[in-house]
PDB file of C-alpha atoms and ligand atoms in Angstrom:
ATOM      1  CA  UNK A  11       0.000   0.000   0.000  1.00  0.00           C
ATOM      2  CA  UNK A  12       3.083   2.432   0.326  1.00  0.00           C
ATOM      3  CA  UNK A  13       3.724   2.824  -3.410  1.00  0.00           C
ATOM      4  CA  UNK A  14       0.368   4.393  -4.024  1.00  0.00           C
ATOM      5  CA  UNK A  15       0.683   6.677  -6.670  1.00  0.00           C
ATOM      6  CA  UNK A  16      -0.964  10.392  -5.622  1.00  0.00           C
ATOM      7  CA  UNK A  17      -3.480  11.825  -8.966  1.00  0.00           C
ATOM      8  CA  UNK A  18      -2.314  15.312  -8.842  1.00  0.00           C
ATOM      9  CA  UNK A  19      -5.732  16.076 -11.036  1.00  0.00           C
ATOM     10  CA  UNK A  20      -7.439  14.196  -8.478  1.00  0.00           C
ATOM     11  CA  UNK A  21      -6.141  17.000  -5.754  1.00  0.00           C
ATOM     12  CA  UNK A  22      -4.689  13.553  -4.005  1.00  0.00           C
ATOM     13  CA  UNK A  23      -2.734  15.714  -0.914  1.00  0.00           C
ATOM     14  CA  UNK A  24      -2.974  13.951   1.752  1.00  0.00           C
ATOM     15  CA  UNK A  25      -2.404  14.449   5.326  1.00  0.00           C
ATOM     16  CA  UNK A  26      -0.754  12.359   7.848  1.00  0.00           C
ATOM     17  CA  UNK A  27       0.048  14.445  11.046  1.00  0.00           C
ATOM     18  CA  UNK A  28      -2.539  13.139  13.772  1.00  0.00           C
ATOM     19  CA  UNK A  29      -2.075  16.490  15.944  1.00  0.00           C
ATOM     20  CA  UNK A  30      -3.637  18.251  12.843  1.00  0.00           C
ATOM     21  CA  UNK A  31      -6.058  16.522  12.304  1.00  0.00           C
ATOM     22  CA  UNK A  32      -7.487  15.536  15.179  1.00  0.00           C
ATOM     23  CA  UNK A  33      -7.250  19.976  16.181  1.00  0.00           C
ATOM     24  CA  UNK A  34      -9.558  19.260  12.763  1.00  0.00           C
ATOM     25  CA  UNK A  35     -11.801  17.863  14.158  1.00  0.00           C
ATOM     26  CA  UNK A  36     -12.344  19.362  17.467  1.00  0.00           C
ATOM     27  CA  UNK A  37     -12.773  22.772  14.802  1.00  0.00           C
ATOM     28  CA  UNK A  38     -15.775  21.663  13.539  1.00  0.00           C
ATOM     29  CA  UNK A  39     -17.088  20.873  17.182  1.00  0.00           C
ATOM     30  CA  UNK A  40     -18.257  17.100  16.401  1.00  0.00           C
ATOM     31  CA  UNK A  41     -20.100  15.454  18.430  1.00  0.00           C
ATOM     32  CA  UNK A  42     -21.598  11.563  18.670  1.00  0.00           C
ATOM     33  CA  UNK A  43     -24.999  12.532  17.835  1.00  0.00           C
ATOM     34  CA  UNK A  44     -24.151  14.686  14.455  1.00  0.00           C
ATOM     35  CA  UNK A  45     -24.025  13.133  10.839  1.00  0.00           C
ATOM     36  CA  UNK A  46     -20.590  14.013   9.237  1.00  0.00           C
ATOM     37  CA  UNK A  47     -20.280  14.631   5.259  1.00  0.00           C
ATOM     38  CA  UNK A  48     -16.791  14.137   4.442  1.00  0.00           C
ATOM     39  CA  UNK A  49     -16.173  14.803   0.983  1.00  0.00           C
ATOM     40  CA  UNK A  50     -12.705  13.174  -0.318  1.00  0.00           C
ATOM     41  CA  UNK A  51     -11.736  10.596   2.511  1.00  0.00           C
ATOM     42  CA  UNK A  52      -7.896   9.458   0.444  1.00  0.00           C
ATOM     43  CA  UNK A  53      -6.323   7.226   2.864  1.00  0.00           C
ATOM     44  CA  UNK A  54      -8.898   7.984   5.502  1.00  0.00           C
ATOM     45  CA  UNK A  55      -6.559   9.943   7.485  1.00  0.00           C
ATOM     46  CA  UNK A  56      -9.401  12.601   8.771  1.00  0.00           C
ATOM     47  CA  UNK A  57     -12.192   9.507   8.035  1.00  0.00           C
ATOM     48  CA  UNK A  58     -10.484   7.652  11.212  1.00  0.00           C
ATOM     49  CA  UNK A  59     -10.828  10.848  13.720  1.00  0.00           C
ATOM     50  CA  UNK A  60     -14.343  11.785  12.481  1.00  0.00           C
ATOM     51  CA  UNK A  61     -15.359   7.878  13.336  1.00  0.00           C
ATOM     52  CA  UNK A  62     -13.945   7.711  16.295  1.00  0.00           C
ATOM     53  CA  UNK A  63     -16.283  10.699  17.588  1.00  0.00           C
ATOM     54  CA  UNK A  64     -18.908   8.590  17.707  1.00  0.00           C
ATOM     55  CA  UNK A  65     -20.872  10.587  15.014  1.00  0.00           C
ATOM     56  CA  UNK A  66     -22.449   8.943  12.004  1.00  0.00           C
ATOM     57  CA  UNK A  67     -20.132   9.780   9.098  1.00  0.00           C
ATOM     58  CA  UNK A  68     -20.116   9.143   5.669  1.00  0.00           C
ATOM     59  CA  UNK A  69     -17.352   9.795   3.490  1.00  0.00           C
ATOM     60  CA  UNK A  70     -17.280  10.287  -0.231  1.00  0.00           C
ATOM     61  CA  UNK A  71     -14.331   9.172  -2.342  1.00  0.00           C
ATOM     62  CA  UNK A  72     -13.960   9.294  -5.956  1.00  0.00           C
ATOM     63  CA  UNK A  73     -10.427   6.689  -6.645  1.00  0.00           C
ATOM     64  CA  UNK A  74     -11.664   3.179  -6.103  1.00  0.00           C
ATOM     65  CA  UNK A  75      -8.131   2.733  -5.773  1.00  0.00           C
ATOM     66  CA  UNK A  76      -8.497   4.071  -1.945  1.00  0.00           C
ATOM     67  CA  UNK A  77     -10.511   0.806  -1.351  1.00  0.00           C
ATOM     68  CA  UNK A  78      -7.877  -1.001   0.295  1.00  0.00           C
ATOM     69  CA  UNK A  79      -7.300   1.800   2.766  1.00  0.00           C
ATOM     70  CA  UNK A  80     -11.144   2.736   3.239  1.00  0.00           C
ATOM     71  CA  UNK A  81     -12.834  -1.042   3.195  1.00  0.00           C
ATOM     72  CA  UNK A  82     -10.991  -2.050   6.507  1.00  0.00           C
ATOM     73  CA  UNK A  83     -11.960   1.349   8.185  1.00  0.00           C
ATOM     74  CA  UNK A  84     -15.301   0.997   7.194  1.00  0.00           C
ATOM     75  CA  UNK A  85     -15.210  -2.256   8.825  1.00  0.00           C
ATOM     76  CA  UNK A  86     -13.735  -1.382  12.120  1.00  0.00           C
ATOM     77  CA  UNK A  87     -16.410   1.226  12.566  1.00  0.00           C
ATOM     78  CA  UNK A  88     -20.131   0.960  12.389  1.00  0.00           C
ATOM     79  CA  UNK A  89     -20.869   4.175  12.357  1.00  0.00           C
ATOM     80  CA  UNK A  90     -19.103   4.852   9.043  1.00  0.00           C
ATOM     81  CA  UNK A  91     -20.257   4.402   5.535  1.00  0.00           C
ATOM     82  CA  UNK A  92     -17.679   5.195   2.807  1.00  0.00           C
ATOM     83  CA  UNK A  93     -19.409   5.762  -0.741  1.00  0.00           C
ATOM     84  CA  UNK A  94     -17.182   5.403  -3.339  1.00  0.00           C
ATOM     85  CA  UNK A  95     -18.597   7.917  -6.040  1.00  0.00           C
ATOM     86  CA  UNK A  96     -18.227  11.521  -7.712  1.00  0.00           C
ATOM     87  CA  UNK A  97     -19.651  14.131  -4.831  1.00  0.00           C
ATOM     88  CA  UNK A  98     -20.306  16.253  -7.529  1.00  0.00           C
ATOM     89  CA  UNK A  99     -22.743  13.743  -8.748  1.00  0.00           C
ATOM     90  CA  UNK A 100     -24.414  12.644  -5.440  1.00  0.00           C
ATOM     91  CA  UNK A 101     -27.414  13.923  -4.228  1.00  0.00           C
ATOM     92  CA  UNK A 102     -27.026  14.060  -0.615  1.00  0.00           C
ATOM     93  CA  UNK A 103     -30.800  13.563  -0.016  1.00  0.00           C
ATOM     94  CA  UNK A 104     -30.893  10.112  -0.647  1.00  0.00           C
ATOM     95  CA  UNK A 105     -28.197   9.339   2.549  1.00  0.00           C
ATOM     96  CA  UNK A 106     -30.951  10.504   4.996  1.00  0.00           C
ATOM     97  CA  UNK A 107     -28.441  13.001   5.911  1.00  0.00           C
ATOM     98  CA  UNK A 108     -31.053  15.691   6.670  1.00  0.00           C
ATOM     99  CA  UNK A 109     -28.803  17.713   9.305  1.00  0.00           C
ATOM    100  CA  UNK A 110     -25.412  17.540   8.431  1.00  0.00           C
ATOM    101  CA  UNK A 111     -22.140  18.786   9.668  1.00  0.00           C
ATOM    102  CA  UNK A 112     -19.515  19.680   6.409  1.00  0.00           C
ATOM    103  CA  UNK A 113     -15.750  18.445   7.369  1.00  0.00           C
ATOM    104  CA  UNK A 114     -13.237  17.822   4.819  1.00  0.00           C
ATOM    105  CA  UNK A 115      -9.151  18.341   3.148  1.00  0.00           C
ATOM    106  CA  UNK A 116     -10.912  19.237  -0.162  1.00  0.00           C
ATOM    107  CA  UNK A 117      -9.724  18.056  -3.656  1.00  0.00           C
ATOM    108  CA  UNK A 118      -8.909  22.086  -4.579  1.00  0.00           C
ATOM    109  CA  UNK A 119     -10.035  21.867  -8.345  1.00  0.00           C
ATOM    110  CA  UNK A 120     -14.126  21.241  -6.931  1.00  0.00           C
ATOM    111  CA  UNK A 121     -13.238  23.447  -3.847  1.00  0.00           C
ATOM    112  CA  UNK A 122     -15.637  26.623  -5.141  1.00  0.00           C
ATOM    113  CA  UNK A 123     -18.964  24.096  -6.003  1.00  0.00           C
ATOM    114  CA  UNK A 124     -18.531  22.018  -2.997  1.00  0.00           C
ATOM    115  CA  UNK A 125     -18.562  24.866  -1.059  1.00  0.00           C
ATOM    116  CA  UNK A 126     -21.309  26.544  -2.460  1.00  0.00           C
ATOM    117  CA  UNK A 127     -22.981  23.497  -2.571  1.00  0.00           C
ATOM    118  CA  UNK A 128     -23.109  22.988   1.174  1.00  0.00           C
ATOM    119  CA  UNK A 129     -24.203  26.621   2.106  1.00  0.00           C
ATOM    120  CA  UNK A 130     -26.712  25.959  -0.380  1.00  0.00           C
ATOM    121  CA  UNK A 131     -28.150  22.973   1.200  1.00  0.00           C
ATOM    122  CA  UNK A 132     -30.782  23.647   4.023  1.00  0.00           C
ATOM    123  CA  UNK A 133     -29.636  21.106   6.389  1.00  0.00           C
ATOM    124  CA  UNK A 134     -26.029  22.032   6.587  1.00  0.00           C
ATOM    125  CA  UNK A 135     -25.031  23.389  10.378  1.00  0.00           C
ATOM    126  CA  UNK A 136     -22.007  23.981   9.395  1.00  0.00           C
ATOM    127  CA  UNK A 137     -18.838  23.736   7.026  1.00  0.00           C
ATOM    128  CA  UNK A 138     -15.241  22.834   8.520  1.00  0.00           C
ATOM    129  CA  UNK A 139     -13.103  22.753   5.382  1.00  0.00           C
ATOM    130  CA  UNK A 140      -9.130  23.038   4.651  1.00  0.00           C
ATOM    131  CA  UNK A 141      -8.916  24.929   0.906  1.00  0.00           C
ATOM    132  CA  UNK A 142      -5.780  27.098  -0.576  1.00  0.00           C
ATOM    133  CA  UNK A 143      -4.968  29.640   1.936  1.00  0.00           C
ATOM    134  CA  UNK A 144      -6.152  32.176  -0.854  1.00  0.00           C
ATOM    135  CA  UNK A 145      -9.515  31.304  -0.868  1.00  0.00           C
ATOM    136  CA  UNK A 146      -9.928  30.703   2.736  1.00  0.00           C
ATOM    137  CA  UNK A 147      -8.777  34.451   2.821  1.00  0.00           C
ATOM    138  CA  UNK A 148     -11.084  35.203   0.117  1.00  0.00           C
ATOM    139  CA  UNK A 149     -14.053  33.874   2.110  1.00  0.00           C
ATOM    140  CA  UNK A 150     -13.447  35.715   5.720  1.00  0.00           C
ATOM    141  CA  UNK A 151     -12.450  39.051   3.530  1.00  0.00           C
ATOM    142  CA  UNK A 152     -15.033  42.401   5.082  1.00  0.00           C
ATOM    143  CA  UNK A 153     -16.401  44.252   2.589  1.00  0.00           C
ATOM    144  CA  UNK A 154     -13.745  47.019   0.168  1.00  0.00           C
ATOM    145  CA  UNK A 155     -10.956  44.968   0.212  1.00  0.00           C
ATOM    146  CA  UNK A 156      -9.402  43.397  -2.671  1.00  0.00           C
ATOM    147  CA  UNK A 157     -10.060  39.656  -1.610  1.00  0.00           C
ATOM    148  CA  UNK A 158     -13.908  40.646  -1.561  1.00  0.00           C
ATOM    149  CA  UNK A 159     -16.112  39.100  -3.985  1.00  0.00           C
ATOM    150  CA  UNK A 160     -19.005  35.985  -4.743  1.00  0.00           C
ATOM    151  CA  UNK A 161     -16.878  34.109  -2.332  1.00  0.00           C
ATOM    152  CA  UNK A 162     -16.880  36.165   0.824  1.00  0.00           C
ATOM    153  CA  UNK A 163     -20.830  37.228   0.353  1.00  0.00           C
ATOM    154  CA  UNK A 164     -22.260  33.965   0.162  1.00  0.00           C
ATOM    155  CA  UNK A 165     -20.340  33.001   3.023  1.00  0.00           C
ATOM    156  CA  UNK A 166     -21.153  35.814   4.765  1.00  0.00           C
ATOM    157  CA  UNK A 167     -24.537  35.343   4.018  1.00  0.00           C
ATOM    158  CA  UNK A 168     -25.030  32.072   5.980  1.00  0.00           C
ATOM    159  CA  UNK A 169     -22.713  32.564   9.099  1.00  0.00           C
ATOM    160  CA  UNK A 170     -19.529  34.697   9.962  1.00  0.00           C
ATOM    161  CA  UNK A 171     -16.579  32.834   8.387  1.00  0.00           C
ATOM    162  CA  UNK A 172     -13.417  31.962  10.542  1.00  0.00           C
ATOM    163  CA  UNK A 173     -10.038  30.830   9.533  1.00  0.00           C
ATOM    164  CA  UNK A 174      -9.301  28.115  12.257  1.00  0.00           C
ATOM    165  CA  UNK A 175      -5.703  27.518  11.508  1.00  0.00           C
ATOM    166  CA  UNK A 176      -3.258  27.970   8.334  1.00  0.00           C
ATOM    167  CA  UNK A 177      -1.587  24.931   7.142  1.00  0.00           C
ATOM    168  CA  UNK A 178       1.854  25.084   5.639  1.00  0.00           C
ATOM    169  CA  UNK A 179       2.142  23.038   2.210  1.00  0.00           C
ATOM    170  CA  UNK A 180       4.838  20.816   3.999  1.00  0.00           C
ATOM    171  CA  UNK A 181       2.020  18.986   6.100  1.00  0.00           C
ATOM    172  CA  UNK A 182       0.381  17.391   3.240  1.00  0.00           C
ATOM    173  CA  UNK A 183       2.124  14.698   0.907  1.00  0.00           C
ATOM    174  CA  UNK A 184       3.016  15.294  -1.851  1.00  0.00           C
ATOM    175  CA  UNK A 185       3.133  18.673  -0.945  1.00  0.00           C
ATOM    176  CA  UNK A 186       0.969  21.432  -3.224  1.00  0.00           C
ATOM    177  CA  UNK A 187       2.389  24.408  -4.593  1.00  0.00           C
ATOM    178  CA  UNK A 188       0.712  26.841  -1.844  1.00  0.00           C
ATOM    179  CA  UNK A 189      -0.255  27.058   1.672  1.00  0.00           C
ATOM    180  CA  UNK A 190      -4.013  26.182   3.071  1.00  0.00           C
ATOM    181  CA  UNK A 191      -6.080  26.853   5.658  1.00  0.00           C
ATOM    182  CA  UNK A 192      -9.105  25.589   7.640  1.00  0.00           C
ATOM    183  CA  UNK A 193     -12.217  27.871   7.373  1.00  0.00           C
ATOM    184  CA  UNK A 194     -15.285  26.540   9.387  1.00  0.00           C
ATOM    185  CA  UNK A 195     -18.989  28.105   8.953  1.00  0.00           C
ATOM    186  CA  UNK A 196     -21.586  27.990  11.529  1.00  0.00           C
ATOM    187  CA  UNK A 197     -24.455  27.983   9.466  1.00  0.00           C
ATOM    188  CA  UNK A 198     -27.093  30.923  11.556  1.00  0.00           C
ATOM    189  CA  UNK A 199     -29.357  31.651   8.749  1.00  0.00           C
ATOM    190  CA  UNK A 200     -29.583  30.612   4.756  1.00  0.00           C
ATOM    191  CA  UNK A 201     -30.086  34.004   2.971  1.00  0.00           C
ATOM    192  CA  UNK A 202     -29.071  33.347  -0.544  1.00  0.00           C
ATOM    193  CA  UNK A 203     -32.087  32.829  -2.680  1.00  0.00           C
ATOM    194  CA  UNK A 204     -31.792  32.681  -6.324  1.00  0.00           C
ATOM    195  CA  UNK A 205     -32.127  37.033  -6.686  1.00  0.00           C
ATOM    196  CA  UNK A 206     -29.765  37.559  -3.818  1.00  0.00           C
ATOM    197  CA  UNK A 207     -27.092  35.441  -5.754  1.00  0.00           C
ATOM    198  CA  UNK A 208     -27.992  36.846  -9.483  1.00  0.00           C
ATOM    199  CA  UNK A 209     -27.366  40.472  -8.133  1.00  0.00           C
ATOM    200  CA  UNK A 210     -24.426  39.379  -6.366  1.00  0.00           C
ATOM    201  CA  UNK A 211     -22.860  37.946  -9.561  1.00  0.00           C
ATOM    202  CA  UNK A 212     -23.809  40.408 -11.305  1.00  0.00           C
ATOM    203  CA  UNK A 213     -22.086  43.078  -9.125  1.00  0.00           C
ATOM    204  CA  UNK A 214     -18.881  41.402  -9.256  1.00  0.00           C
ATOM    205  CA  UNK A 215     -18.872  40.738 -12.606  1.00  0.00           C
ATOM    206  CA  UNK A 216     -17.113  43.956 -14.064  1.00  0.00           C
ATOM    207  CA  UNK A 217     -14.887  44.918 -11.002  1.00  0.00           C
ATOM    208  CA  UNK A 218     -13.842  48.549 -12.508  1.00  0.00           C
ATOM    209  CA  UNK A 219     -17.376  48.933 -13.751  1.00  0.00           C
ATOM    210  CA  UNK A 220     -19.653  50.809 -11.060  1.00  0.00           C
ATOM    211  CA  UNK A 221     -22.408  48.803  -9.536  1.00  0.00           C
ATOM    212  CA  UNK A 222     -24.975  50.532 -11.300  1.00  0.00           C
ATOM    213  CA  UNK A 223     -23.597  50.043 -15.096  1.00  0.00           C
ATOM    214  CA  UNK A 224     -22.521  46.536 -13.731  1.00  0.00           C
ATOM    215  CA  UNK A 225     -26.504  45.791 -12.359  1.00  0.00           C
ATOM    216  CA  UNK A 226     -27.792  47.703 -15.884  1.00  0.00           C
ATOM    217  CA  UNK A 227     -25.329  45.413 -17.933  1.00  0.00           C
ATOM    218  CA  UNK A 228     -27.277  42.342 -16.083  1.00  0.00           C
ATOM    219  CA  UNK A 229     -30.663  43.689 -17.337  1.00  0.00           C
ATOM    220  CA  UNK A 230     -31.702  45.277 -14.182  1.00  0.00           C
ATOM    221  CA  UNK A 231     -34.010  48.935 -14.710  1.00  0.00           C
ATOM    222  CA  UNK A 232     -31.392  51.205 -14.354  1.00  0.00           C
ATOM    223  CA  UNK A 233     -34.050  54.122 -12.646  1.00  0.00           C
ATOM    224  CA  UNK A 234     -34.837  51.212 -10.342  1.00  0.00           C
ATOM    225  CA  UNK A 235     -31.026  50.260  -9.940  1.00  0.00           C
ATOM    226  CA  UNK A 236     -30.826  54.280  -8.991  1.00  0.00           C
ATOM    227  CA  UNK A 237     -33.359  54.461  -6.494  1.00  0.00           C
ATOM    228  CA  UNK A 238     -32.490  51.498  -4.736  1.00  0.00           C
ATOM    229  CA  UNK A 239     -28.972  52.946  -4.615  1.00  0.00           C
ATOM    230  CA  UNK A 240     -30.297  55.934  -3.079  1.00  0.00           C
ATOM    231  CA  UNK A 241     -32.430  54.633  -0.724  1.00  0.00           C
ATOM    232  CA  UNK A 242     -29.498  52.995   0.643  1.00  0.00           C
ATOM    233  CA  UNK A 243     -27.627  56.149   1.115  1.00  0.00           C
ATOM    234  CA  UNK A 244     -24.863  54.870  -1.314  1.00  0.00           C
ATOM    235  CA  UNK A 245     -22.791  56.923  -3.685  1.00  0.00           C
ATOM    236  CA  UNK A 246     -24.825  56.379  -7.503  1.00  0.00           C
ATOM    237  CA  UNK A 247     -20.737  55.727  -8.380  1.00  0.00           C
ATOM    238  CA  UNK A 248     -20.019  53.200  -5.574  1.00  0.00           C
ATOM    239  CA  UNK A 249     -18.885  49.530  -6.320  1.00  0.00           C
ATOM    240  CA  UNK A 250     -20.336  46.810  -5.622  1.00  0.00           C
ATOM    241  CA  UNK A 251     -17.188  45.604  -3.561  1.00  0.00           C
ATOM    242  CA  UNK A 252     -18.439  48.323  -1.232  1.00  0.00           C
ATOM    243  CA  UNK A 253     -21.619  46.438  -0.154  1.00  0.00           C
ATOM    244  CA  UNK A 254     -21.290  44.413   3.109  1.00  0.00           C
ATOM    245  CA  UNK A 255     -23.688  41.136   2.449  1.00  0.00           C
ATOM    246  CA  UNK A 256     -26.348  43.099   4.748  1.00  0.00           C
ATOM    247  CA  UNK A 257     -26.498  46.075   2.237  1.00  0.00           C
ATOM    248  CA  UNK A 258     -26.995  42.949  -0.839  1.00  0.00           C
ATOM    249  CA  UNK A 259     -29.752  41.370   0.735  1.00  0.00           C
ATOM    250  CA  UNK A 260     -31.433  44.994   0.971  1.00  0.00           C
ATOM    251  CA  UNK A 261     -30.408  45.676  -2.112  1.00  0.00           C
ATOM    252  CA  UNK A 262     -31.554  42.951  -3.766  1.00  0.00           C
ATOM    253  CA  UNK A 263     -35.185  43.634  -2.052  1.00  0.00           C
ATOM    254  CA  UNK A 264     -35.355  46.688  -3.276  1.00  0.00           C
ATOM    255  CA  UNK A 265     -34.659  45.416  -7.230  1.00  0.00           C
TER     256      UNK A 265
HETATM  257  N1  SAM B 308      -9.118  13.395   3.480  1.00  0.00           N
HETATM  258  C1  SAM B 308      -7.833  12.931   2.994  1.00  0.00           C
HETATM  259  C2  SAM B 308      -6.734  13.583   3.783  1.00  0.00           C
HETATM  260  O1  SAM B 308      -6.993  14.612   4.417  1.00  0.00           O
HETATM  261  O2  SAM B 308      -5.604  13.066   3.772  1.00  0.00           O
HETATM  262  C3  SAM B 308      -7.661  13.220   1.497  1.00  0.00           C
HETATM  263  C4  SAM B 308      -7.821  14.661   1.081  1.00  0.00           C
HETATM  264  S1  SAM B 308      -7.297  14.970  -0.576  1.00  0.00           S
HETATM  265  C5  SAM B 308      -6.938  16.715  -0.479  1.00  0.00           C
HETATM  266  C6  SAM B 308      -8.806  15.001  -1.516  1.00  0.00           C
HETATM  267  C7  SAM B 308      -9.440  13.661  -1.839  1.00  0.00           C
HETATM  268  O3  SAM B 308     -10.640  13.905  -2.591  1.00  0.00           O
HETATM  269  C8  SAM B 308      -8.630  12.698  -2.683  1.00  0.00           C
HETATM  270  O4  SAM B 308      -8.561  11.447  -2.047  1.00  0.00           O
HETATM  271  C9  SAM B 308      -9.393  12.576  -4.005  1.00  0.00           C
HETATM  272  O5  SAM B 308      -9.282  11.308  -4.622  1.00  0.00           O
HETATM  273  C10 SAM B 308     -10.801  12.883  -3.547  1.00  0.00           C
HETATM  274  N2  SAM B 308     -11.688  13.408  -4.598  1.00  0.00           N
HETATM  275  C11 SAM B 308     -11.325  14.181  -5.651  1.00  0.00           C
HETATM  276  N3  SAM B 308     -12.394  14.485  -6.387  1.00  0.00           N
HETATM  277  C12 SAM B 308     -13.472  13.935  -5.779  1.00  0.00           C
HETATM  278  C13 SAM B 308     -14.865  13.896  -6.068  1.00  0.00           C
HETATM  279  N4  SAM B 308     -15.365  14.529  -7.136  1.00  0.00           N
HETATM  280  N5  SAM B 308     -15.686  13.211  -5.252  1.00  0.00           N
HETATM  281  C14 SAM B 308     -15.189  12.550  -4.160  1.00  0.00           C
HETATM  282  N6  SAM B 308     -13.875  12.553  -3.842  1.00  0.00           N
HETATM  283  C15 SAM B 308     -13.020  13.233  -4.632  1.00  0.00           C
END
């Protein structure tokens, strides 16, 4: 089992320091009556601490390869099931997991739709999740700065965003070309609807373009885009980078 050969397209970085991960899980704040979605269990190296809370987990994995490293765990604990199939292409309803805790070392290429996925989903509590360092920075970013975007509203939206703990490159083998970092969600309330996220989008789309022109260009009245820019005491030049995610839901209302 040692010369297993890493997919790099598969984000196969794997983690092996038990300090880490078990300061992992005690992030997310498991506990033996929760249901754990683990998406991308590798060698099972965060699968085994999850388990051994007590909690119901199941763990997604995509490389049948993993099998002889994931069978025998599965074994050893009741309490986990290990599905051996594209997340992307699972529908988490038919698990029965109808309140679910998020933890997982994501594969980074599916990082931005599994996240979104799980703020999206309305029995998520909450997300515990290790992605590049830049995107976990992109996420917990306050409104003006550069790192502000899609990313940080929608997150913002749900809960208020934390960066548990930054994670050099050299903890994970093979080692990635950047640093990561653990970001964990407590889900309070799901405000992203289907308008909130279109004007969102739509705001960010043309980041030198002013909000208005950038909510016109998305077919939005633009007297309507003016008024509600007005009525929320905002500059008719401001961007929409300017907006914390309160001042988007109000927004958005208002449209
Ligand atoms: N949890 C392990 C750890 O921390 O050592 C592995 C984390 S590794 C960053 C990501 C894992 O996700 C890999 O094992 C990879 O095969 C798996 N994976 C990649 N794409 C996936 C997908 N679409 N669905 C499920 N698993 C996937």
């Amino acid at each position: 089992m040692d010369a297993f050969r890493h997919s790099h397209s598969l984000g196969q970085n794997f983690l092996t320091d038990r300090n880490l991960l078990s300061a992992i899980v005690a992030d997310a704040g498991v506990a033996p009556t929760d249901t754990v979605i683990e998406v991308g269990a590798g060698q099972g190296a965060l699968t085994r601490p999850l388990a051994e809370t007590g909690a119901r987990v199941i763990a997604f994995e995509i490389d049948k390869r993993l099998e002889d490293y994931l069978r025998p765990l599965e074994a050893q604990f009741p309490n986990l099931t290990v599905v051996f199939a594209d997340f992307m292409k699972c529908d988490l309803a038919e698990f029965g997991a109808d309140k679910f805790k998020a933890v997982a070392n994501l594969p980074y290429y599916i990082t931005t739709p599994v996240l979104f996925g799980f703020l999206e989903q309305s029995g998520c509590e909450s997300v515990t999740v290790m992605v590049q360092k830049e995107v976990a920075e992109r996420i917990v970013a306050p409104a003006g700065g550069k790192d502000y975007g899609v990313l940080s509203v929608s997150a913002q939206l749900v809960g208020k965003p934390r960066i548990t703990r930054t994670v050099g490159r050299q903890m994970f083998t093979p080692p990635p070309n950047v640093d990561s970092a653990v970001v964990h969600i407590d889900v309070e309330q799901n405000r992203v609807d289907e308008q909130v996220a279109k004007v969102v989008r739509a705001a960010f789309a043309m980041r030198r373009k002013t909000l208005v022109n950038c909510l016109s260009s998305a077919g939005y009245d633009k007297t309507r885009i003016n008024a509600a820019v007005a009525s929320l005491g905002l500059d008719a030049s401001v961007r929409g980078e300017k907006l914390t995610p309160d001042q988007f839901i109000r927004l958005s209302g208002l449209l």
